[in-house]
Short mmCIF file of N, CA, C and O in Angstrom, two decimals:
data_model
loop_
_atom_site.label_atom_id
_atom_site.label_comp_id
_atom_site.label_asym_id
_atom_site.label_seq_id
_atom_site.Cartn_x
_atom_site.Cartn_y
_atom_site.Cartn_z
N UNK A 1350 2.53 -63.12 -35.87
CA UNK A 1350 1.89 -61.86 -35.55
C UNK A 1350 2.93 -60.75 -35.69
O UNK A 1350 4.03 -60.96 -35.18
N UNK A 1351 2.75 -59.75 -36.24
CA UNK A 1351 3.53 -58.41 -36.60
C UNK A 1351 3.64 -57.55 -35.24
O UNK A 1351 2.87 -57.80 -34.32
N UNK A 1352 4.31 -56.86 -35.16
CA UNK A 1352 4.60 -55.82 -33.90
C UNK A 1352 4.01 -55.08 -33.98
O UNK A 1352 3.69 -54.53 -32.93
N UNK A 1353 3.52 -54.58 -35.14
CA UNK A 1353 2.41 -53.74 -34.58
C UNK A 1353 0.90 -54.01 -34.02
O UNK A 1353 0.35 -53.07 -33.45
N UNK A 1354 0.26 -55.15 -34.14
CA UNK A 1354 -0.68 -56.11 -34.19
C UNK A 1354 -0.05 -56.27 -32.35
O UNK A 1354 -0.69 -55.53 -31.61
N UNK A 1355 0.95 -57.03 -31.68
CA UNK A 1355 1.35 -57.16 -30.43
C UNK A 1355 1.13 -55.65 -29.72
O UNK A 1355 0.63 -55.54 -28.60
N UNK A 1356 1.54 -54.58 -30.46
CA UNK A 1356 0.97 -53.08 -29.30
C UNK A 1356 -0.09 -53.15 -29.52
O UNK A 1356 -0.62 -53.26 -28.41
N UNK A 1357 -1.25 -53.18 -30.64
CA UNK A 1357 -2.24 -52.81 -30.86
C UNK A 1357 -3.42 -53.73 -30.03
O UNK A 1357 -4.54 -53.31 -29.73
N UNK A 1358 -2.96 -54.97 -29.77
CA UNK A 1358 -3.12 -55.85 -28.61
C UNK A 1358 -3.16 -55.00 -26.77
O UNK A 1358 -3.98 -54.65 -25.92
N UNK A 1359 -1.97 -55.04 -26.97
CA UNK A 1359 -1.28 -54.77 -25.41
C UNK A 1359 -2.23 -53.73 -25.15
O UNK A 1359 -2.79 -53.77 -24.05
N UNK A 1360 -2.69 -52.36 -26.33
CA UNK A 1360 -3.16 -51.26 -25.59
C UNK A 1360 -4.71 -51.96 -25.82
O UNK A 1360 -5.11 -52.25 -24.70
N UNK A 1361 -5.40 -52.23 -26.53
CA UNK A 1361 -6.85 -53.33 -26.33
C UNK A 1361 -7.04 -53.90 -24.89
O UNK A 1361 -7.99 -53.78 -24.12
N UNK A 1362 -5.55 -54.73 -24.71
CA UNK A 1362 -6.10 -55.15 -23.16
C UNK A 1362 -5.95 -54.03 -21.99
O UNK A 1362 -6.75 -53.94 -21.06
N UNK A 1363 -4.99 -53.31 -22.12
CA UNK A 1363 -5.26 -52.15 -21.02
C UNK A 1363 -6.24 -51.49 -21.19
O UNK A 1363 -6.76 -51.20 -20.12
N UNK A 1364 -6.84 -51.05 -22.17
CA UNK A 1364 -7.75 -49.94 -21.87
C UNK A 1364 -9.63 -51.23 -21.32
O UNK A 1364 -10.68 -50.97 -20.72
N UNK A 1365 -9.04 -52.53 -22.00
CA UNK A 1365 -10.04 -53.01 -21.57
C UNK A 1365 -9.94 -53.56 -19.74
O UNK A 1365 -10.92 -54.12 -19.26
N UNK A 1366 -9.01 -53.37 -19.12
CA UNK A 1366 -8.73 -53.87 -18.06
C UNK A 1366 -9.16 -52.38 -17.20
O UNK A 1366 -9.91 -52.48 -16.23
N UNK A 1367 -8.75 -51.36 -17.52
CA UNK A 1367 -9.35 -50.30 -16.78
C UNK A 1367 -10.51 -49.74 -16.70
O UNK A 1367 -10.98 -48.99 -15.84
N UNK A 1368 -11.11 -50.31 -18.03
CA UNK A 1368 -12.86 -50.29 -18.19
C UNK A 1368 -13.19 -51.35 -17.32
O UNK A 1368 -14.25 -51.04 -16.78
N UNK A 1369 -12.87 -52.24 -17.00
CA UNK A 1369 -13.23 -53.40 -16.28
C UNK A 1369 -13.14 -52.47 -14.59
O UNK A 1369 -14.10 -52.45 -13.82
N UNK A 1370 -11.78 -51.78 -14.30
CA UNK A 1370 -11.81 -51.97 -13.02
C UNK A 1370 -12.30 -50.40 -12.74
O UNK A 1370 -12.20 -50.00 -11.59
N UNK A 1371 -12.85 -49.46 -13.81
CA UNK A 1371 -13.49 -48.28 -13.45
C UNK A 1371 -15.20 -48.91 -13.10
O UNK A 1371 -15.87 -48.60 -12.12
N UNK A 1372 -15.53 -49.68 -13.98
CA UNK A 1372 -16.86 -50.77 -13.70
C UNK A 1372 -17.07 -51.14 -12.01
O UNK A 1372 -18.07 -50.97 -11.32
N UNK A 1373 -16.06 -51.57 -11.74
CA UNK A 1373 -15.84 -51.91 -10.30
C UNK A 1373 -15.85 -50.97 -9.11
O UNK A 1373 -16.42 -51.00 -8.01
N UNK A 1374 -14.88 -49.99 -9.80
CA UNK A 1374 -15.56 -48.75 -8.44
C UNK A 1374 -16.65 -48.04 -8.96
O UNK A 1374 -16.90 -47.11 -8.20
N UNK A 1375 -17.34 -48.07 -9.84
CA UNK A 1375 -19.26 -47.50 -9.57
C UNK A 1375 -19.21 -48.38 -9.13
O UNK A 1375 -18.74 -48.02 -8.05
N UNK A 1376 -19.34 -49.58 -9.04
CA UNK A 1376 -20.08 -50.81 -8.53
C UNK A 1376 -19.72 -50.40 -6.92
O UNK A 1376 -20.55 -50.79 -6.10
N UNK A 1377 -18.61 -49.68 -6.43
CA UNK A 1377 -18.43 -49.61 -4.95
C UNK A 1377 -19.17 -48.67 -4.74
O UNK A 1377 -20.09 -48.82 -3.94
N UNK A 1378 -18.92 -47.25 -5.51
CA UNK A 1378 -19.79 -45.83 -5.22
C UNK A 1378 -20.97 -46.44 -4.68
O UNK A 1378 -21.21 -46.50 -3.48
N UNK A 1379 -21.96 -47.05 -5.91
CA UNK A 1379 -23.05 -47.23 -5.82
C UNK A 1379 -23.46 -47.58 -4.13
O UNK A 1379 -24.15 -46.97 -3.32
N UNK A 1380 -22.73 -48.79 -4.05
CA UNK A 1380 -22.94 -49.35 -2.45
C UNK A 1380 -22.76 -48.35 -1.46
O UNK A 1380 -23.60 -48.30 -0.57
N UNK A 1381 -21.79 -47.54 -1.45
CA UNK A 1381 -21.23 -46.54 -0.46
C UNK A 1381 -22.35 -45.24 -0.58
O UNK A 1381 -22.77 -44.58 0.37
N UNK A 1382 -22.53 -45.14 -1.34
CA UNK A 1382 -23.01 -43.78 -2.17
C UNK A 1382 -23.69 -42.90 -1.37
O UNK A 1382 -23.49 -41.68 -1.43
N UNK A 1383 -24.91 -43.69 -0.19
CA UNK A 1383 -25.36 -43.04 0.58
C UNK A 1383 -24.75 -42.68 1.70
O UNK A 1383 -24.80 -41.53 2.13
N UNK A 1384 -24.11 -43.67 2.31
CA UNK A 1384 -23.46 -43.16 3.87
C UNK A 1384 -22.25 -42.05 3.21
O UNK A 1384 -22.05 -41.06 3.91
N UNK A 1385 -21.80 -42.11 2.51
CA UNK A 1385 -20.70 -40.71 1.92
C UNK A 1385 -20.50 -39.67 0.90
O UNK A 1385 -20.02 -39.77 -0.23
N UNK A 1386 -21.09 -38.35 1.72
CA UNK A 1386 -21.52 -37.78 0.72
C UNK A 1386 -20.65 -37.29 -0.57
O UNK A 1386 -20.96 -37.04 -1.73
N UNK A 1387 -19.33 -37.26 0.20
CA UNK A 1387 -18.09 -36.98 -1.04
C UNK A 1387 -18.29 -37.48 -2.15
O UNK A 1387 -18.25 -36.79 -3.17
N UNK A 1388 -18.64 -39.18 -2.17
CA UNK A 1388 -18.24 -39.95 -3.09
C UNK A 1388 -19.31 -39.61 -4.27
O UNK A 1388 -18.89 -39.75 -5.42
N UNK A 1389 -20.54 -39.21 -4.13
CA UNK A 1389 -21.60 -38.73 -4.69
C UNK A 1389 -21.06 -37.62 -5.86
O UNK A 1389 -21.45 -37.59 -7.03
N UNK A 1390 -19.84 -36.51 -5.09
CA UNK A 1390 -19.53 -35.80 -5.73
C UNK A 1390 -18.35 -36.39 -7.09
O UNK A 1390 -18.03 -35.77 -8.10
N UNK A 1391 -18.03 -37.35 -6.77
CA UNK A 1391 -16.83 -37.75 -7.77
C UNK A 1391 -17.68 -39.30 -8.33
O UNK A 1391 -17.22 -40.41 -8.59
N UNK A 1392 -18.66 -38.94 -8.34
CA UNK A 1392 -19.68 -40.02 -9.49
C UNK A 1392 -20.16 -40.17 -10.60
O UNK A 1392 -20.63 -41.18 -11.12
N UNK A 1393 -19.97 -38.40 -11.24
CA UNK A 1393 -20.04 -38.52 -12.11
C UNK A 1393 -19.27 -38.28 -13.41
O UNK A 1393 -19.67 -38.46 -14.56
N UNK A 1394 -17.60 -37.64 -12.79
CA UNK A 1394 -16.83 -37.96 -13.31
C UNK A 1394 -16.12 -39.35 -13.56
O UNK A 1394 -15.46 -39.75 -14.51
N UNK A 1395 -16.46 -39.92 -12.43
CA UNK A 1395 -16.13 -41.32 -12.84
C UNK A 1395 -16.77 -42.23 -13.81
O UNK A 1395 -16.15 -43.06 -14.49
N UNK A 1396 -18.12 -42.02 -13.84
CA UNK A 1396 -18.97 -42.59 -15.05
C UNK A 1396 -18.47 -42.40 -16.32
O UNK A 1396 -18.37 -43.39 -17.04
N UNK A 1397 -18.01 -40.87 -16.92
CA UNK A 1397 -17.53 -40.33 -18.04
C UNK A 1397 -16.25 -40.64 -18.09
O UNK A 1397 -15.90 -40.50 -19.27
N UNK A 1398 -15.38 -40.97 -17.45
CA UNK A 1398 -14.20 -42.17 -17.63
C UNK A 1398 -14.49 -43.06 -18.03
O UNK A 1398 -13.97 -43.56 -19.03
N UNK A 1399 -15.51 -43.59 -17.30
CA UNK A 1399 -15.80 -45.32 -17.72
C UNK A 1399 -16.21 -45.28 -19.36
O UNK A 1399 -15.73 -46.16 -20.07
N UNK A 1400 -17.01 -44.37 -19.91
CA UNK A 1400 -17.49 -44.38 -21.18
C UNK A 1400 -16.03 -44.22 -22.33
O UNK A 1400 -15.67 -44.88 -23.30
N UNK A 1401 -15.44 -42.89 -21.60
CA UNK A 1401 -13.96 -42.89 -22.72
C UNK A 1401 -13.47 -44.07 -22.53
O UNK A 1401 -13.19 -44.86 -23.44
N UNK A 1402 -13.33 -44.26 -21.38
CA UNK A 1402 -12.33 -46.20 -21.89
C UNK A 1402 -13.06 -46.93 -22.45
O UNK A 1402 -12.52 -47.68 -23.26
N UNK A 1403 -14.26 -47.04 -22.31
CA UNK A 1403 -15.18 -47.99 -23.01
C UNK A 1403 -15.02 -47.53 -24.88
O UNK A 1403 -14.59 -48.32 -25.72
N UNK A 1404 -15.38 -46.42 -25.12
CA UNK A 1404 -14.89 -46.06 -26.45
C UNK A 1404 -13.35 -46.50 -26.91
O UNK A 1404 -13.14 -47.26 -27.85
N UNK A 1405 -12.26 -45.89 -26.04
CA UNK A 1405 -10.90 -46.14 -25.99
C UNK A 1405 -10.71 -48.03 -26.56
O UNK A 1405 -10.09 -48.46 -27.53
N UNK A 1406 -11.50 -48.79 -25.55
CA UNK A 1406 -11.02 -49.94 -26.06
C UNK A 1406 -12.24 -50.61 -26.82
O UNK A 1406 -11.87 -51.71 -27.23
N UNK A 1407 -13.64 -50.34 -27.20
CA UNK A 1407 -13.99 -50.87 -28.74
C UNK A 1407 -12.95 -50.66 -29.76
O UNK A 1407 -12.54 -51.59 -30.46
N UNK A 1408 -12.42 -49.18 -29.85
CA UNK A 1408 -11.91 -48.91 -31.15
C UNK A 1408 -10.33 -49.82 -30.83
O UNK A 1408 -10.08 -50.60 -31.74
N UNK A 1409 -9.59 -49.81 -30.02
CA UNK A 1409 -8.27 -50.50 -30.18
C UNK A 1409 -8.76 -51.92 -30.50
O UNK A 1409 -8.05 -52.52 -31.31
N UNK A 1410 -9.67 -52.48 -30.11
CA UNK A 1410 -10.32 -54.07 -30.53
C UNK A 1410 -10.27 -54.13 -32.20
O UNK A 1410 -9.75 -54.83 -33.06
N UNK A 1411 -11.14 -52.96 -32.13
CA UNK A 1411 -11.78 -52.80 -33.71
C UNK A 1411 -10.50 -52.95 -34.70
O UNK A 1411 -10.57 -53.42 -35.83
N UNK A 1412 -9.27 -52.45 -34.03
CA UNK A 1412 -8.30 -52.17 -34.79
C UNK A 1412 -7.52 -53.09 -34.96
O UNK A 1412 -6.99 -53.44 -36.02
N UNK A 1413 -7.37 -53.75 -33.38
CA UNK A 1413 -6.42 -55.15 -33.20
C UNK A 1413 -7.43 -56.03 -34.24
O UNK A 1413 -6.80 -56.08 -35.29
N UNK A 1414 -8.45 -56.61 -34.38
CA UNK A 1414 -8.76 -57.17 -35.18
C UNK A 1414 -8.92 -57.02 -36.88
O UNK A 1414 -9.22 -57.91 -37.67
N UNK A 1415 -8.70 -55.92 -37.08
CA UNK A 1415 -8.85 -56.21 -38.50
C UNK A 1415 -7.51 -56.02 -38.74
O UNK A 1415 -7.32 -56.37 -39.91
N UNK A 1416 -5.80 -55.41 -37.90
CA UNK A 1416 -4.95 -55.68 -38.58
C UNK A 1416 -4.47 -57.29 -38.62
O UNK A 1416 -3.65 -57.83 -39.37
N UNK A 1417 -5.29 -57.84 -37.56
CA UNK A 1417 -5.24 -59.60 -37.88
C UNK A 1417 -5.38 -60.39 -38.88
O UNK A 1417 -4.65 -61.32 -39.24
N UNK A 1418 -7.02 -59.74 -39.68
CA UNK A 1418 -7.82 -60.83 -40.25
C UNK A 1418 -7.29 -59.41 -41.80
O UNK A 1418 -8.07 -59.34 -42.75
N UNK A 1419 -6.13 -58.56 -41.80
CA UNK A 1419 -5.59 -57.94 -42.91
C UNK A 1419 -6.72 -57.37 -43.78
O UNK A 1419 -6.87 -57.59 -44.98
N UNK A 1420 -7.59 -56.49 -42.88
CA UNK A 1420 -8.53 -55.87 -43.90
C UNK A 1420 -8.62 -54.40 -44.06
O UNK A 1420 -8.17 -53.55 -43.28
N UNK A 1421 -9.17 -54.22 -45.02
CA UNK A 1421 -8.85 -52.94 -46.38
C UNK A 1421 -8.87 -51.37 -44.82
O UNK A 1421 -8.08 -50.43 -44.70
N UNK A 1422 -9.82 -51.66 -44.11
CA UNK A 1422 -9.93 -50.26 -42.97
C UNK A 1422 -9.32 -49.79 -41.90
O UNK A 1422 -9.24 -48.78 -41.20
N UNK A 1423 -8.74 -51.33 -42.03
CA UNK A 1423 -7.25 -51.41 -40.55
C UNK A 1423 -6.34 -50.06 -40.46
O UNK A 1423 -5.99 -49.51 -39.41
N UNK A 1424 -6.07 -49.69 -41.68
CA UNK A 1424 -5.15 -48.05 -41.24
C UNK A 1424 -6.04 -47.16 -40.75
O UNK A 1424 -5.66 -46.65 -39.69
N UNK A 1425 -7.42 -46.68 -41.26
CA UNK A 1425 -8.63 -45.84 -40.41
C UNK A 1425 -8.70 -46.18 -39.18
O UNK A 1425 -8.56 -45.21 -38.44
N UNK A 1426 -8.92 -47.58 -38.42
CA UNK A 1426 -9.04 -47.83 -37.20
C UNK A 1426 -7.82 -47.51 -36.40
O UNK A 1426 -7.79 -47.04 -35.25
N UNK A 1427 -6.78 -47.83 -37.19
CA UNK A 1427 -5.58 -47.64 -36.80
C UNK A 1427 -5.01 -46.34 -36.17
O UNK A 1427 -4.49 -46.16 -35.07
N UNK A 1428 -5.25 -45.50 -37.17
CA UNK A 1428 -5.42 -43.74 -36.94
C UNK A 1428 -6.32 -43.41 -36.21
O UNK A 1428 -6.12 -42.38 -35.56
N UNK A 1429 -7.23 -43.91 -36.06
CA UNK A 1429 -8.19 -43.57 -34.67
C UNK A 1429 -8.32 -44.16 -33.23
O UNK A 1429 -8.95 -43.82 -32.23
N UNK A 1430 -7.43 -45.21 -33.56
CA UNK A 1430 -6.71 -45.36 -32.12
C UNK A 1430 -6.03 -44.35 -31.44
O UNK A 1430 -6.20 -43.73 -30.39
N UNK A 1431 -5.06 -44.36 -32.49
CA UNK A 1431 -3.74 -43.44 -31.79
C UNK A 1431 -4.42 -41.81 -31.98
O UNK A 1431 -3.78 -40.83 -31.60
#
């Protein structure tokens, strides 16, 4: 595996690990949501996080995999990672 293929990895799993654990606090909001009204207010910025990381790590996937399997679009994905 090439070094660049190992970052292009590393940032795939972070951005997929913080989509995972932004998933987790809606999942708390939700529960809380009524007894506190604050949290109501910071619900829906948190949703629109969850979507940029969710975008953030399709495309680093998209990218980690095709500089794997060495195909022709890997520099486009590549550039639209970073």
């Amino acid at each position: 595996m090439r070094p660049l293929s190992v970052i292009t990895g590393i940032v795939a799993g972070s951005c997929l690990s913080i989509s995972v654990s932004l998933a987790a606090v809606i999942l708390i909001y939700l529960v809380l949501g009524t007894d506190h009204p604050r949290v109501q207010h910071e619900f829906r910025p948190l949703v629109a996080s969850l979507f940029i990381f969710l975008g953030m790590t399709a495309v680093s996937a998209a990218s980690f995999y095709t500089l794997l399997i060495n195909h022709r679009f890997r520099f486009y994905l590549h550039t639209a990672m970073w």
